[in-house]
Coordinates of C-alpha atoms and ligand atoms in Angstrom, one line a residue:
M923 CA 12.8 -28.6 34.6
T924 CA 11.1 -27.9 31.2
T925 CA 11.7 -25.5 28.2
P926 CA 9.5 -22.7 29.3
G927 CA 6.1 -22.5 28.4
P928 CA 4.3 -19.5 27.1
H929 CA 5.2 -16.8 29.9
G930 CA 8.9 -18.0 29.3
A931 CA 10.5 -18.1 26.0
G932 CA 12.2 -20.4 24.0
S933 CA 15.9 -19.9 24.7
L934 CA 15.3 -20.3 28.5
E935 CA 15.9 -24.2 28.9
G936 CA 14.8 -24.3 32.1
R937 CA 17.2 -22.0 33.4
C938 CA 14.9 -19.3 34.6
F939 CA 11.6 -19.5 37.0
L940 CA 9.6 -16.8 35.9
S941 CA 6.3 -18.5 35.8
V942 CA 4.6 -21.3 37.6
L943 CA 4.3 -22.9 34.2
D944 CA 7.7 -23.4 33.6
F945 CA 7.6 -26.1 36.0
E946 CA 6.2 -29.4 35.2
P947 CA 4.0 -31.3 37.9
A948 CA 7.2 -33.5 38.9
D949 CA 9.0 -30.4 39.3
L950 CA 6.7 -28.7 41.7
E951 CA 6.2 -32.2 43.4
H952 CA 9.7 -32.2 43.7
S953 CA 10.4 -28.8 45.2
L954 CA 7.7 -29.1 47.6
T955 CA 9.5 -32.4 48.9
L956 CA 12.6 -30.8 48.5
S957 CA 11.6 -27.8 50.7
A958 CA 10.4 -29.8 53.2
T959 CA 13.8 -31.5 53.6
L960 CA 15.4 -28.2 53.9
K961 CA 12.5 -26.9 56.3
R962 CA 13.6 -30.1 58.7
D963 CA 17.5 -29.6 58.1
R964 CA 17.6 -25.9 59.1
P965 CA 18.6 -26.4 62.8
L966 CA 21.7 -28.2 61.2
G967 CA 23.0 -24.7 60.0
K968 CA 26.1 -25.2 58.3
E969 CA 26.1 -29.0 59.1
A970 CA 23.2 -29.3 56.4
P971 CA 24.0 -30.8 53.3
T972 CA 22.5 -27.8 51.2
S973 CA 24.8 -25.5 53.4
A974 CA 27.3 -25.0 50.9
A975 CA 25.1 -25.5 47.5
L976 CA 25.6 -22.0 46.4
Q977 CA 28.9 -21.2 47.4
G978 CA 30.8 -19.3 45.2
T979 CA 27.5 -18.2 43.7
Y980 CA 27.0 -14.6 43.6
V981 CA 23.4 -13.5 42.5
A982 CA 21.3 -9.9 42.4
L983 CA 18.4 -8.8 44.1
L984 CA 16.4 -6.1 42.2
F985 CA 13.5 -4.9 43.7
E986 CA 11.3 -2.3 41.9
K987 CA 8.5 -2.6 44.5
P988 CA 8.5 -2.9 48.2
S989 CA 9.0 -5.8 49.9
L990 CA 9.9 -7.8 53.3
R991 CA 8.8 -11.5 53.5
T992 CA 10.7 -11.8 49.5
R993 CA 13.5 -10.0 49.9
S994 CA 14.3 -11.0 53.1
T995 CA 13.5 -14.9 52.3
F996 CA 16.1 -14.5 49.2
E997 CA 18.4 -12.8 51.3
I998 CA 18.3 -15.3 54.0
A999 CA 18.2 -18.3 51.6
I1000 CA 21.2 -17.4 49.4
R1001 CA 23.1 -17.0 53.2
E1002 CA 22.2 -20.3 54.2
L1003 CA 23.0 -21.8 50.8
G1004 CA 26.5 -20.4 51.2
G1005 CA 26.1 -17.9 48.5
N1006 CA 26.4 -14.1 47.8
F1007 CA 24.1 -11.5 47.2
I1008 CA 24.6 -7.7 45.3
V1009 CA 21.7 -5.6 45.6
P1010 CA 22.3 -3.1 42.8
S1011 CA 19.6 0.1 43.1
A1012 CA 16.8 -0.9 40.8
D1013 CA 16.9 2.9 39.1
V1014 CA 20.4 1.9 37.7
A1015 CA 19.7 -1.9 37.1
L1016 CA 16.4 -2.1 36.0
G1017 CA 16.5 -0.3 32.3
K1018 CA 16.3 3.4 33.3
R1019 CA 19.7 4.1 32.6
E1020 CA 20.3 1.9 29.5
S1021 CA 18.5 -1.4 28.0
L1022 CA 17.6 -4.1 30.1
A1023 CA 19.3 -6.5 27.5
D1024 CA 22.6 -4.4 28.4
V1025 CA 21.6 -4.3 31.8
G1026 CA 21.5 -8.1 31.3
R1027 CA 24.8 -8.9 29.8
C1028 CA 27.0 -6.7 32.0
L1029 CA 25.3 -8.7 35.4
E1030 CA 25.6 -12.1 33.5
R1031 CA 29.4 -11.4 34.0
W1032 CA 29.9 -10.5 37.4
V1033 CA 26.7 -13.0 39.0
A1034 CA 24.7 -16.1 38.0
G1035 CA 21.5 -14.8 38.3
A1036 CA 19.2 -12.1 39.1
V1037 CA 15.8 -12.4 41.9
V1038 CA 13.9 -9.9 40.2
R1039 CA 10.6 -7.8 41.4
T1040 CA 9.2 -5.8 38.7
Y1041 CA 6.1 -4.5 36.7
E1042 CA 5.5 -6.2 33.3
Q1043 CA 6.0 -9.7 33.2
S1044 CA 7.6 -9.4 29.5
R1045 CA 10.2 -7.3 31.3
L1046 CA 11.6 -10.4 33.2
T1047 CA 11.0 -12.6 29.7
D1048 CA 13.4 -9.4 28.1
L1049 CA 16.2 -10.0 30.7
A1050 CA 16.1 -13.6 30.5
L1051 CA 16.4 -13.7 26.7
A1052 CA 19.6 -11.0 26.5
T1053 CA 21.6 -13.5 28.4
T1054 CA 22.5 -17.1 28.3
S1055 CA 23.4 -18.8 31.1
F1056 CA 22.0 -16.3 34.0
R1057 CA 19.2 -17.5 36.3
V1058 CA 16.0 -15.1 36.4
I1059 CA 13.5 -15.8 39.0
N1060 CA 10.5 -13.9 39.6
A1061 CA 10.0 -12.0 43.0
L1062 CA 6.8 -10.6 41.7
S1063 CA 5.4 -8.9 38.5
N1064 CA 2.1 -7.3 37.8
E1065 CA 1.3 -10.7 36.2
E1066 CA 2.4 -13.5 38.4
H1067 CA 4.0 -14.1 41.8
P1068 CA 5.3 -17.5 41.5
C1069 CA 7.5 -17.9 44.5
Q1070 CA 4.3 -17.6 46.3
A1071 CA 2.5 -20.3 45.2
L1072 CA 5.2 -22.8 46.2
A1073 CA 4.9 -21.4 49.6
D1074 CA 1.1 -22.0 49.3
C1075 CA 1.5 -25.3 48.7
L1076 CA 4.0 -26.2 51.0
T1077 CA 1.6 -24.7 53.6
L1078 CA -1.3 -26.7 52.3
K1079 CA 0.9 -30.1 52.2
E1080 CA 1.7 -29.7 55.5
R1081 CA -2.0 -29.3 56.6
W1082 CA -3.6 -31.4 54.4
G1083 CA -1.0 -34.2 53.6
D1084 CA -2.3 -35.6 50.3
P1085 CA -4.0 -32.2 48.9
R1086 CA -5.4 -34.2 45.6
G1087 CA -9.6 -33.6 45.5
R1088 CA -9.4 -30.5 48.2
T1089 CA -10.9 -27.2 47.2
V1090 CA -9.5 -23.6 47.8
A1091 CA -11.6 -21.1 47.5
F1092 CA -9.7 -17.2 46.2
V1093 CA -11.9 -14.4 47.4
G1094 CA -10.9 -11.2 45.4
D1095 CA -8.9 -9.4 42.9
G1096 CA -7.9 -12.4 40.0
N1097 CA -4.4 -10.7 40.4
N1098 CA -1.3 -11.7 40.3
V1099 CA -1.4 -14.0 43.5
A1100 CA -4.3 -15.5 42.2
T1101 CA -3.1 -16.4 38.5
S1102 CA -0.1 -18.3 40.0
F1103 CA -2.0 -19.9 42.9
A1104 CA -4.3 -21.2 40.4
Q1105 CA -1.4 -22.8 38.1
A1106 CA 0.5 -24.7 41.1
A1107 CA -2.8 -25.4 43.0
V1108 CA -4.3 -27.3 40.0
M1109 CA -0.9 -29.4 39.2
L1110 CA -1.4 -31.0 42.7
G1111 CA -4.4 -32.1 42.4
I1112 CA -6.4 -29.1 44.1
H1113 CA -9.6 -27.8 42.7
V1114 CA -9.9 -23.7 42.3
R1115 CA -12.6 -21.7 42.5
V1116 CA -12.1 -17.8 41.9
A1117 CA -14.6 -15.4 43.1
S1118 CA -14.3 -11.4 41.6
P1119 CA -16.3 -9.2 40.6
D1120 CA -16.8 -8.1 36.7
G1121 CA -13.8 -6.9 35.4
C1122 CA -11.5 -8.1 38.0
D1123 CA -11.3 -11.7 36.7
L1124 CA -8.3 -13.9 36.2
P1125 CA -6.8 -13.6 32.8
P1126 CA -8.9 -15.1 30.2
G1127 CA -5.5 -16.9 28.9
I1128 CA -5.5 -19.0 31.7
D1129 CA -7.6 -21.3 30.8
G1130 CA -5.8 -23.3 28.6
D1131 CA -2.5 -23.5 30.8
I1132 CA -4.9 -24.6 33.8
A1133 CA -6.5 -27.6 31.2
R1134 CA -2.9 -28.3 29.6
V1135 CA -1.4 -28.9 33.5
A1136 CA -4.0 -29.7 35.4
R1137 CA -3.8 -33.3 37.2
Y1138 CA -6.1 -35.6 39.1
G1139 CA -9.1 -34.1 37.2
A1140 CA -8.4 -30.7 39.4
E1141 CA -10.7 -28.0 37.7
L1142 CA -10.6 -24.2 37.9
T1143 CA -14.2 -22.4 38.4
R1144 CA -14.9 -19.0 38.3
F1145 CA -17.7 -17.3 40.6
R1146 CA -19.2 -13.7 41.2
D1147 CA -20.8 -14.4 44.3
P1148 CA -18.4 -15.3 47.3
V1149 CA -20.5 -17.1 49.4
A1150 CA -21.0 -20.0 45.9
A1151 CA -17.3 -20.2 45.9
V1152 CA -16.4 -20.3 49.8
R1153 CA -19.6 -23.0 50.0
G1154 CA -18.0 -26.4 52.0
A1155 CA -14.2 -25.4 50.2
D1156 CA -11.4 -26.9 52.8
A1157 CA -9.3 -23.2 52.1
V1158 CA -10.7 -19.6 51.5
Y1159 CA -7.5 -17.6 50.0
T1160 CA -7.1 -13.7 49.8
D1161 CA -5.0 -11.4 48.7
V1162 CA -5.2 -7.1 48.5
W1163 CA -7.8 -5.8 46.4
T1164 CA -5.3 -3.0 45.2
S1165 CA -1.7 -4.2 44.1
M1166 CA 1.2 -2.5 43.8
G1167 CA 1.5 0.0 41.1
R1168 CA -2.1 0.4 41.7
E1169 CA -2.5 3.3 43.9
A1170 CA -4.8 5.3 42.0
E1171 CA -7.6 3.2 41.9
V1172 CA -7.9 2.6 45.6
A1173 CA -11.0 4.3 46.4
E1174 CA -12.7 2.8 43.1
R1175 CA -11.6 -0.5 44.0
R1176 CA -12.7 -0.7 47.8
R1177 CA -15.9 -0.2 46.3
L1178 CA -16.2 -2.5 44.2
F1179 CA -15.0 -5.3 46.0
S1180 CA -16.4 -4.7 49.7
P1181 CA -18.7 -7.6 49.3
Y1182 CA -15.8 -9.8 48.8
Q1183 CA -14.3 -9.3 52.2
V1184 CA -13.3 -12.4 54.3
N1185 CA -15.3 -12.0 57.2
D1186 CA -16.1 -14.7 60.1
A1187 CA -20.0 -14.6 58.0
L1188 CA -18.1 -15.5 55.0
M1189 CA -16.0 -18.4 56.8
A1190 CA -18.8 -19.8 57.8
H1191 CA -20.0 -21.0 54.4
A1192 CA -16.5 -23.1 54.4
G1193 CA -15.5 -26.4 55.5
T1194 CA -15.8 -27.1 59.1
D1195 CA -11.8 -27.2 59.3
A1196 CA -11.1 -24.8 56.1
C1197 CA -8.1 -22.8 56.6
F1198 CA -7.4 -19.0 55.8
L1199 CA -4.6 -18.1 53.7
H1200 CA -3.2 -14.5 52.6
C1201 CA 0.0 -14.0 51.0
L1202 CA 0.6 -11.0 53.2
P1203 CA 0.7 -8.1 53.2
A1204 CA -3.3 -7.5 54.4
H1205 CA -5.1 -4.7 54.5
R1206 CA -7.0 -5.5 57.9
G1207 CA -10.5 -4.4 57.6
E1208 CA -10.9 -4.3 54.2
E1209 CA -9.7 -7.5 52.0
V1210 CA -9.8 -9.6 55.5
T1211 CA -11.2 -8.8 59.4
D1212 CA -9.1 -9.4 62.3
S1213 CA -11.3 -11.7 63.5
V1214 CA -10.3 -14.0 60.6
L1215 CA -6.3 -13.5 60.0
D1216 CA -5.8 -13.6 63.7
S1217 CA -8.1 -16.7 64.2
P1218 CA -7.0 -20.5 64.7
A1219 CA -7.4 -21.4 61.1
S1220 CA -5.4 -18.7 59.6
A1221 CA -2.6 -20.3 58.0
V1222 CA -0.8 -16.7 56.8
F1223 CA 2.5 -17.2 59.0
D1224 CA 3.1 -20.8 57.7
Q1225 CA 2.9 -19.2 54.8
A1226 CA 5.3 -16.7 55.3
E1227 CA 8.0 -19.0 57.3
N1228 CA 7.5 -21.3 53.9
R1229 CA 8.6 -18.7 51.7
L1230 CA 12.3 -19.4 53.0
H1231 CA 12.3 -23.0 52.3
T1232 CA 10.5 -23.3 49.0
Q1233 CA 12.9 -20.5 47.9
K1234 CA 16.0 -22.4 48.9
A1235 CA 14.5 -25.3 47.4
L1236 CA 14.1 -23.4 44.0
L1237 CA 17.3 -22.1 44.4
V1238 CA 19.2 -25.2 44.9
M1239 CA 17.0 -26.8 41.8
L1240 CA 18.1 -24.0 39.5
Y1241 CA 22.0 -23.8 40.3
E1242 CA 22.8 -27.2 40.6
D1243 CA 24.3 -28.6 37.7
Ligands
CP1238 N1 4.0 -12.0 49.9 C1 4.8 -11.1 49.7 O1 5.2 -11.3 48.7 O2 5.5 -10.6 50.8 P1 6.5 -9.4 49.9 O3 5.6 -7.9 49.0 O4 6.6 -8.0 51.7 O5 7.8 -9.6 49.4
NVA1239 N1 -1.3 -9.0 44.6 C1 -0.4 -8.2 45.7 C2 0.7 -8.9 46.3 C3 1.7 -8.6 47.3 C4 2.7 -9.5 47.5 C5 0.6 -6.6 44.7 O1 0.9 -7.4 43.7 O2 1.0 -6.1 45.2

C-alpha cells in the first residue's frame, strides 16, 4: 500500500485503511484475490493457512453508530485469524471523556489497532495521526464506507469474472456508500453512474480522485434521471435515503427521493441479466421494493457474506510484517 492520499495523512505509511483511496488499484486487486482464497479456505477452520495470522494480536472495536454486518464480521474475522478483540464503550473511547489523540496514545500501548465507526472522517484521521504504529480501519464514517466497497467488488467479480467495461448505476443518495463504491469500482475498470436529486450528489471533490485512480477507461457520470442512469446497466445499487445521524431529515428525504425508488419498473430499464446491490440495512418499501430485494437478481446477501472474507483479507494485509 502507498502512503495515504488526501483522505489519509502524510505519516500513516500505509498502516491504516481509512478510505478506498488508501489502496492503489493493485492493492485492491490483491485484496480481492486474497479474499477469494480466504473464502475458499474457510471450511478448513484451524487448518486454514491464515488461522494464526493475528495470533497474539488485540484489536479494539469502537462503534459510535449501530451495526450488524460490519461489527459481526470483524468479530468473526479477528477470531478466525487467531486474534483477540476488546470492545471499550464508545462514550469513553471516542473523545467524549478525553481527546481522541489521548485515547489513541493509550490504546496503542495495549492493542495493535482499532476498527472504528464514527461520524466525521476527520475523527479517524485524528486518531490515526496521534499514533505511530496503530492500524486504524474505517468501519463507516459520514463520508466513506470503504469496507463495504471491498465486499461489493468481490461480489461483482464473482458474478462477472473480469469486471472491466461493466456499468453499475447507483440510484439515490450520493453518500458514504456511493463514494467508496465509486472509488473502488473505477479502479477495477467499472463505469459508475450515480443518479441523485439536486443537493444529494456525490461530493464534488471526488472527481479528481476518480480521474487519478480509474483504470481501463472507467468513468464516473452523474445523472438526475434514474431511468437514464439505469438504462442498459449491468447492476443497480441503492442505499437508504436517510443515513445514520440524519434522522431529523427523514420526512424531507422521503419526499425528495421518492422518484428514486428501485422497483420493478426501474429495473426493467437495466440490462437483461442485471443484478441488484444494497449494502443493507434496507428500508423496504422506501429506496427498494420487496419485489426487487427478494428477486433472483438480488445479490445483497452475497454482499453481506463477503464482508467477512474481504475484511479478513484486509486484516491480513494490514497486520502482515
Ligand atoms: N452494510 C453495513 O455496514 O451494515 P451494518 O451497518 O449493519 O454494519
Ligand atoms: N449510508 C448508510 C449506510 C449504512 C451501512 C448510513 O450511513 O447509515
